[in-house]
């Protein structure tokens, strides 16, 4: 019996969970295509992953996204799965409690997370529908969308943008299920990535996280989140769609 063809996986983002997922997927034989803004990170990452490639694009720019995804489909002969990871913190732009949140931070969070995820999903889904293909998409949420924390993580625009991703994904999952297209959300807790650098150097936050994420008593590793995402994108999860899967180290069930 011949071996199945390698999965053709498109990932947005080039660091943190995106990088971890690309490396893990490639180690399992997948062909990986990266879409991200940072040319140096993309070049370095793909140089270490056999058969991988990348395109530079800003997920907030629909024309750039569509061009990059077109390149992925052409180069790999199609795309089987998509992991939307690209994102950022809005704290430096003024994200915080609503009465203090800047308009700039609100717009930035919605642009990068909600609109960026929409642009990628739309472009991929249009191609799948045009050619009668099925596939799987995992979109990046956050435990903060449903399980907020007021003392250290009161970034309301960030949470709202992740909530928008949840709603869009569940609605789309219902529409595309008859076409054997699956869409799910992974909602991590606090993960050890470049985006969480502030928390990693704050002993008060680290002490809090030790209790809030009791499965780790620490920040979650990017690799552990990647394993959950790649499972959801695999044929082993063929029966799962429209789910918000927490990979939060126990955050949501801890006081």
mmCIF file of C-alpha atoms in Angstrom:
data_model
loop_
_atom_site.group_PDB
_atom_site.id
_atom_site.type_symbol
_atom_site.label_atom_id
_atom_site.label_comp_id
_atom_site.label_asym_id
_atom_site.label_seq_id
_atom_site.Cartn_x
_atom_site.Cartn_y
_atom_site.Cartn_z
ATOM 1 C CA UNK A 1 0.000 0.000 0.000
ATOM 2 C CA UNK A 2 1.404 3.403 -0.976
ATOM 3 C CA UNK A 3 1.938 6.076 1.623
ATOM 4 C CA UNK A 4 -0.495 9.028 1.668
ATOM 5 C CA UNK A 5 0.811 12.247 0.138
ATOM 6 C CA UNK A 6 2.285 14.807 2.535
ATOM 7 C CA UNK A 7 -0.042 17.369 4.011
ATOM 8 C CA UNK A 8 0.270 20.804 2.402
ATOM 9 C CA UNK A 9 0.017 23.258 5.282
ATOM 10 C CA UNK A 10 -0.206 27.037 5.118
ATOM 11 C CA UNK A 11 0.692 28.940 8.294
ATOM 12 C CA UNK A 12 0.434 32.679 8.894
ATOM 13 C CA UNK A 13 3.127 34.127 11.108
ATOM 14 C CA UNK A 14 6.820 33.312 11.438
ATOM 15 C CA UNK A 15 7.633 33.287 15.164
ATOM 16 C CA UNK A 16 6.291 31.849 18.396
ATOM 17 C CA UNK A 17 3.487 29.330 17.863
ATOM 18 C CA UNK A 18 3.698 29.769 14.079
ATOM 19 C CA UNK A 19 7.384 28.851 14.039
ATOM 20 C CA UNK A 20 6.854 25.946 16.417
ATOM 21 C CA UNK A 21 3.985 24.596 14.323
ATOM 22 C CA UNK A 22 5.953 24.893 11.099
ATOM 23 C CA UNK A 23 8.891 22.983 12.560
ATOM 24 C CA UNK A 24 6.710 20.269 14.068
ATOM 25 C CA UNK A 25 4.646 19.836 10.893
ATOM 26 C CA UNK A 26 7.754 19.627 8.736
ATOM 27 C CA UNK A 27 9.272 17.036 11.075
ATOM 28 C CA UNK A 28 6.173 14.929 10.439
ATOM 29 C CA UNK A 29 6.596 15.200 6.690
ATOM 30 C CA UNK A 30 4.297 18.093 5.842
ATOM 31 C CA UNK A 31 5.049 20.636 3.155
ATOM 32 C CA UNK A 32 4.879 24.038 4.842
ATOM 33 C CA UNK A 33 4.187 27.429 3.296
ATOM 34 C CA UNK A 34 4.607 30.510 5.504
ATOM 35 C CA UNK A 35 2.778 33.812 4.996
ATOM 36 C CA UNK A 36 4.156 36.600 7.184
ATOM 37 C CA UNK A 37 5.509 40.161 7.219
ATOM 38 C CA UNK A 38 9.036 39.598 8.512
ATOM 39 C CA UNK A 39 11.281 38.654 5.590
ATOM 40 C CA UNK A 40 14.286 37.733 7.746
ATOM 41 C CA UNK A 41 12.265 35.443 10.019
ATOM 42 C CA UNK A 42 10.608 33.744 7.037
ATOM 43 C CA UNK A 43 13.913 33.234 5.265
ATOM 44 C CA UNK A 44 15.625 31.803 8.343
ATOM 45 C CA UNK A 45 12.719 29.512 9.200
ATOM 46 C CA UNK A 46 12.247 28.118 5.703
ATOM 47 C CA UNK A 47 15.987 27.573 5.264
ATOM 48 C CA UNK A 48 15.771 24.983 8.030
ATOM 49 C CA UNK A 49 12.616 23.233 6.780
ATOM 50 C CA UNK A 50 13.022 20.974 3.732
ATOM 51 C CA UNK A 51 10.488 21.628 0.991
ATOM 52 C CA UNK A 52 9.104 24.762 2.635
ATOM 53 C CA UNK A 53 8.528 28.173 1.082
ATOM 54 C CA UNK A 54 7.139 31.554 2.036
ATOM 55 C CA UNK A 55 5.524 34.734 0.778
ATOM 56 C CA UNK A 56 5.690 38.151 2.370
ATOM 57 C CA UNK A 57 2.274 39.634 3.059
ATOM 58 C CA UNK A 58 0.462 41.795 5.569
ATOM 59 C CA UNK A 59 -2.691 39.912 6.598
ATOM 60 C CA UNK A 60 -4.568 43.219 6.851
ATOM 61 C CA UNK A 61 -4.041 43.811 3.103
ATOM 62 C CA UNK A 62 -6.441 41.590 1.123
ATOM 63 C CA UNK A 63 -4.594 41.879 -2.190
ATOM 64 C CA UNK A 64 -1.316 40.842 -0.565
ATOM 65 C CA UNK A 65 -3.008 37.921 1.171
ATOM 66 C CA UNK A 66 -4.672 36.695 -2.008
ATOM 67 C CA UNK A 67 -1.421 36.914 -3.943
ATOM 68 C CA UNK A 68 0.499 35.008 -1.254
ATOM 69 C CA UNK A 69 -2.122 32.289 -1.051
ATOM 70 C CA UNK A 70 -2.202 32.039 -4.813
ATOM 71 C CA UNK A 71 1.551 31.425 -4.685
ATOM 72 C CA UNK A 72 1.051 28.699 -2.082
ATOM 73 C CA UNK A 73 -1.550 26.897 -4.179
ATOM 74 C CA UNK A 74 0.597 27.136 -7.307
ATOM 75 C CA UNK A 75 3.841 26.050 -5.672
ATOM 76 C CA UNK A 76 2.427 23.134 -3.668
ATOM 77 C CA UNK A 77 -0.302 22.144 -6.113
ATOM 78 C CA UNK A 78 -2.931 23.014 -3.533
ATOM 79 C CA UNK A 79 -3.374 23.571 0.194
ATOM 80 C CA UNK A 80 -4.890 20.975 2.523
ATOM 81 C CA UNK A 81 -4.843 22.835 5.830
ATOM 82 C CA UNK A 82 -4.439 26.348 7.209
ATOM 83 C CA UNK A 83 -3.315 27.563 10.618
ATOM 84 C CA UNK A 84 -3.992 31.277 11.149
ATOM 85 C CA UNK A 85 -1.509 32.321 13.814
ATOM 86 C CA UNK A 86 -0.398 35.838 12.821
ATOM 87 C CA UNK A 87 -1.123 38.270 15.623
ATOM 88 C CA UNK A 88 0.261 40.772 18.086
ATOM 89 C CA UNK A 89 -0.320 42.466 21.407
ATOM 90 C CA UNK A 90 -2.059 45.810 21.372
ATOM 91 C CA UNK A 91 -0.773 46.983 24.734
ATOM 92 C CA UNK A 92 1.899 49.267 23.271
ATOM 93 C CA UNK A 93 -0.767 50.869 21.062
ATOM 94 C CA UNK A 94 -2.958 51.617 24.063
ATOM 95 C CA UNK A 95 -5.038 48.468 24.595
ATOM 96 C CA UNK A 96 -6.532 48.112 28.047
ATOM 97 C CA UNK A 97 -9.858 48.470 29.871
ATOM 98 C CA UNK A 98 -12.472 50.004 27.572
ATOM 99 C CA UNK A 99 -12.504 53.411 29.247
ATOM 100 C CA UNK A 100 -8.729 53.651 28.718
ATOM 101 C CA UNK A 101 -8.410 51.781 25.413
ATOM 102 C CA UNK A 102 -7.256 53.894 22.508
ATOM 103 C CA UNK A 103 -9.088 53.908 19.193
ATOM 104 C CA UNK A 104 -5.784 53.019 17.557
ATOM 105 C CA UNK A 105 -5.430 49.863 19.657
ATOM 106 C CA UNK A 106 -9.034 48.812 18.975
ATOM 107 C CA UNK A 107 -8.577 49.250 15.230
ATOM 108 C CA UNK A 108 -5.216 47.484 15.233
ATOM 109 C CA UNK A 109 -6.543 44.434 17.080
ATOM 110 C CA UNK A 110 -9.581 44.138 14.832
ATOM 111 C CA UNK A 111 -7.495 44.672 11.694
ATOM 112 C CA UNK A 112 -4.776 42.129 12.430
ATOM 113 C CA UNK A 113 -6.831 39.457 14.199
ATOM 114 C CA UNK A 114 -10.412 39.628 12.941
ATOM 115 C CA UNK A 115 -9.860 41.091 9.468
ATOM 116 C CA UNK A 116 -6.555 39.307 8.928
ATOM 117 C CA UNK A 117 -8.058 35.915 9.747
ATOM 118 C CA UNK A 118 -11.058 36.713 7.549
ATOM 119 C CA UNK A 119 -8.842 37.641 4.593
ATOM 120 C CA UNK A 120 -6.902 34.373 4.768
ATOM 121 C CA UNK A 121 -10.000 32.217 5.278
ATOM 122 C CA UNK A 122 -11.859 33.904 2.430
ATOM 123 C CA UNK A 123 -9.011 33.450 -0.019
ATOM 124 C CA UNK A 124 -8.456 29.785 0.815
ATOM 125 C CA UNK A 125 -12.147 28.888 1.001
ATOM 126 C CA UNK A 126 -12.855 30.492 -2.361
ATOM 127 C CA UNK A 127 -10.237 28.274 -3.974
ATOM 128 C CA UNK A 128 -11.475 25.139 -2.227
ATOM 129 C CA UNK A 129 -15.060 25.856 -3.251
ATOM 130 C CA UNK A 130 -14.106 26.632 -6.851
ATOM 131 C CA UNK A 131 -12.369 23.248 -7.195
ATOM 132 C CA UNK A 132 -14.574 21.115 -4.969
ATOM 133 C CA UNK A 133 -11.797 20.503 -2.449
ATOM 134 C CA UNK A 134 -12.120 19.845 1.248
ATOM 135 C CA UNK A 135 -9.725 20.893 3.976
ATOM 136 C CA UNK A 136 -9.281 22.114 7.529
ATOM 137 C CA UNK A 137 -8.668 25.514 9.080
ATOM 138 C CA UNK A 138 -7.633 26.315 12.633
ATOM 139 C CA UNK A 139 -7.906 29.942 13.713
ATOM 140 C CA UNK A 140 -6.034 31.392 16.671
ATOM 141 C CA UNK A 141 -8.240 32.498 19.531
ATOM 142 C CA UNK A 142 -7.405 33.181 23.161
ATOM 143 C CA UNK A 143 -8.637 32.017 26.530
ATOM 144 C CA UNK A 144 -9.233 35.726 27.261
ATOM 145 C CA UNK A 145 -12.191 35.852 24.871
ATOM 146 C CA UNK A 146 -14.310 33.839 27.312
ATOM 147 C CA UNK A 147 -12.292 33.725 30.506
ATOM 148 C CA UNK A 148 -11.034 37.258 31.199
ATOM 149 C CA UNK A 149 -8.615 38.304 33.904
ATOM 150 C CA UNK A 150 -8.892 41.879 35.128
ATOM 151 C CA UNK A 151 -5.710 42.357 37.138
ATOM 152 C CA UNK A 152 -2.945 41.568 34.650
ATOM 153 C CA UNK A 153 -4.649 40.941 31.293
ATOM 154 C CA UNK A 154 -7.332 43.627 30.925
ATOM 155 C CA UNK A 155 -6.700 44.148 27.210
ATOM 156 C CA UNK A 156 -10.318 44.443 26.108
ATOM 157 C CA UNK A 157 -9.654 45.121 22.414
ATOM 158 C CA UNK A 158 -7.462 42.022 22.143
ATOM 159 C CA UNK A 159 -10.157 39.891 23.780
ATOM 160 C CA UNK A 160 -12.855 41.361 21.544
ATOM 161 C CA UNK A 161 -10.870 40.627 18.396
ATOM 162 C CA UNK A 162 -10.424 37.014 19.469
ATOM 163 C CA UNK A 163 -14.135 36.787 20.246
ATOM 164 C CA UNK A 164 -14.846 37.941 16.706
ATOM 165 C CA UNK A 165 -12.648 35.131 15.397
ATOM 166 C CA UNK A 166 -14.599 32.619 17.475
ATOM 167 C CA UNK A 167 -17.974 33.806 16.157
ATOM 168 C CA UNK A 168 -16.806 33.902 12.544
ATOM 169 C CA UNK A 169 -15.278 30.432 12.770
ATOM 170 C CA UNK A 170 -18.335 28.762 14.305
ATOM 171 C CA UNK A 171 -20.666 30.399 11.794
ATOM 172 C CA UNK A 172 -18.435 29.361 8.899
ATOM 173 C CA UNK A 173 -18.108 25.817 10.250
ATOM 174 C CA UNK A 174 -21.871 25.400 9.971
ATOM 175 C CA UNK A 175 -21.917 26.645 6.385
ATOM 176 C CA UNK A 176 -18.981 24.619 5.080
ATOM 177 C CA UNK A 177 -19.573 21.304 6.872
ATOM 178 C CA UNK A 178 -21.547 19.818 3.925
ATOM 179 C CA UNK A 179 -18.478 20.485 1.767
ATOM 180 C CA UNK A 180 -16.237 18.532 4.183
ATOM 181 C CA UNK A 181 -14.431 21.700 5.176
ATOM 182 C CA UNK A 182 -13.711 21.944 8.885
ATOM 183 C CA UNK A 183 -13.041 25.111 10.881
ATOM 184 C CA UNK A 184 -12.029 25.208 14.542
ATOM 185 C CA UNK A 185 -10.475 27.645 17.019
ATOM 186 C CA UNK A 186 -7.616 26.944 19.382
ATOM 187 C CA UNK A 187 -7.700 29.170 22.460
ATOM 188 C CA UNK A 188 -4.390 29.127 24.364
ATOM 189 C CA UNK A 189 -3.621 30.539 27.752
ATOM 190 C CA UNK A 190 -0.379 32.409 28.319
ATOM 191 C CA UNK A 191 2.272 30.862 26.059
ATOM 192 C CA UNK A 192 6.031 31.335 26.150
ATOM 193 C CA UNK A 193 6.521 33.309 22.916
ATOM 194 C CA UNK A 194 8.036 36.683 21.970
ATOM 195 C CA UNK A 195 4.578 38.240 22.395
ATOM 196 C CA UNK A 196 4.503 37.361 26.093
ATOM 197 C CA UNK A 197 7.926 38.899 26.838
ATOM 198 C CA UNK A 198 6.416 41.434 29.267
ATOM 199 C CA UNK A 199 4.859 38.714 31.394
ATOM 200 C CA UNK A 200 7.999 36.566 31.321
ATOM 201 C CA UNK A 201 9.983 39.278 33.111
ATOM 202 C CA UNK A 202 7.344 40.197 35.698
ATOM 203 C CA UNK A 203 7.647 38.075 38.823
ATOM 204 C CA UNK A 204 4.194 39.073 40.069
ATOM 205 C CA UNK A 205 2.605 37.852 36.838
ATOM 206 C CA UNK A 206 4.692 34.670 36.881
ATOM 207 C CA UNK A 207 3.507 33.913 40.403
ATOM 208 C CA UNK A 208 -0.082 34.482 39.315
ATOM 209 C CA UNK A 209 0.346 32.253 36.262
ATOM 210 C CA UNK A 210 1.783 29.506 38.459
ATOM 211 C CA UNK A 211 -1.656 29.197 40.057
ATOM 212 C CA UNK A 212 -3.794 30.178 37.056
ATOM 213 C CA UNK A 213 -2.251 27.540 34.751
ATOM 214 C CA UNK A 214 -1.855 24.691 37.277
ATOM 215 C CA UNK A 215 -1.094 22.002 34.677
ATOM 216 C CA UNK A 216 2.208 23.806 34.059
ATOM 217 C CA UNK A 217 2.612 26.124 37.033
ATOM 218 C CA UNK A 218 4.237 28.278 34.368
ATOM 219 C CA UNK A 219 3.707 29.591 30.863
ATOM 220 C CA UNK A 220 2.658 26.984 28.293
ATOM 221 C CA UNK A 221 5.228 25.903 25.732
ATOM 222 C CA UNK A 222 4.572 26.860 22.117
ATOM 223 C CA UNK A 223 5.221 23.254 21.108
ATOM 224 C CA UNK A 224 2.349 21.995 23.242
ATOM 225 C CA UNK A 225 -0.074 24.425 21.612
ATOM 226 C CA UNK A 226 1.254 23.425 18.197
ATOM 227 C CA UNK A 227 0.556 19.754 18.872
ATOM 228 C CA UNK A 228 -3.106 20.503 19.583
ATOM 229 C CA UNK A 229 -3.440 22.670 16.474
ATOM 230 C CA UNK A 230 -1.822 20.065 14.216
ATOM 231 C CA UNK A 231 -4.132 17.404 15.620
ATOM 232 C CA UNK A 232 -7.156 19.551 14.722
ATOM 233 C CA UNK A 233 -5.751 19.985 11.216
ATOM 234 C CA UNK A 234 -5.122 16.265 10.763
ATOM 235 C CA UNK A 235 -7.396 13.487 9.516
ATOM 236 C CA UNK A 236 -7.462 12.165 13.076
ATOM 237 C CA UNK A 237 -9.800 15.072 13.862
ATOM 238 C CA UNK A 238 -12.053 14.420 10.858
ATOM 239 C CA UNK A 239 -15.193 14.506 13.027
ATOM 240 C CA UNK A 240 -14.417 17.823 14.739
ATOM 241 C CA UNK A 241 -15.667 21.170 13.453
ATOM 242 C CA UNK A 242 -17.058 24.352 14.967
ATOM 243 C CA UNK A 243 -15.203 23.825 18.240
ATOM 244 C CA UNK A 244 -13.265 26.208 20.482
ATOM 245 C CA UNK A 245 -10.520 24.038 21.933
ATOM 246 C CA UNK A 246 -8.791 25.487 24.963
ATOM 247 C CA UNK A 247 -5.085 24.778 25.322
ATOM 248 C CA UNK A 248 -4.802 26.870 28.454
ATOM 249 C CA UNK A 249 -3.017 24.802 31.081
ATOM 250 C CA UNK A 250 -6.121 24.888 33.282
ATOM 251 C CA UNK A 251 -6.671 28.679 33.120
ATOM 252 C CA UNK A 252 -10.431 28.520 32.512
ATOM 253 C CA UNK A 253 -11.127 26.114 35.362
ATOM 254 C CA UNK A 254 -8.904 27.830 37.928
ATOM 255 C CA UNK A 255 -10.091 30.654 40.147
#
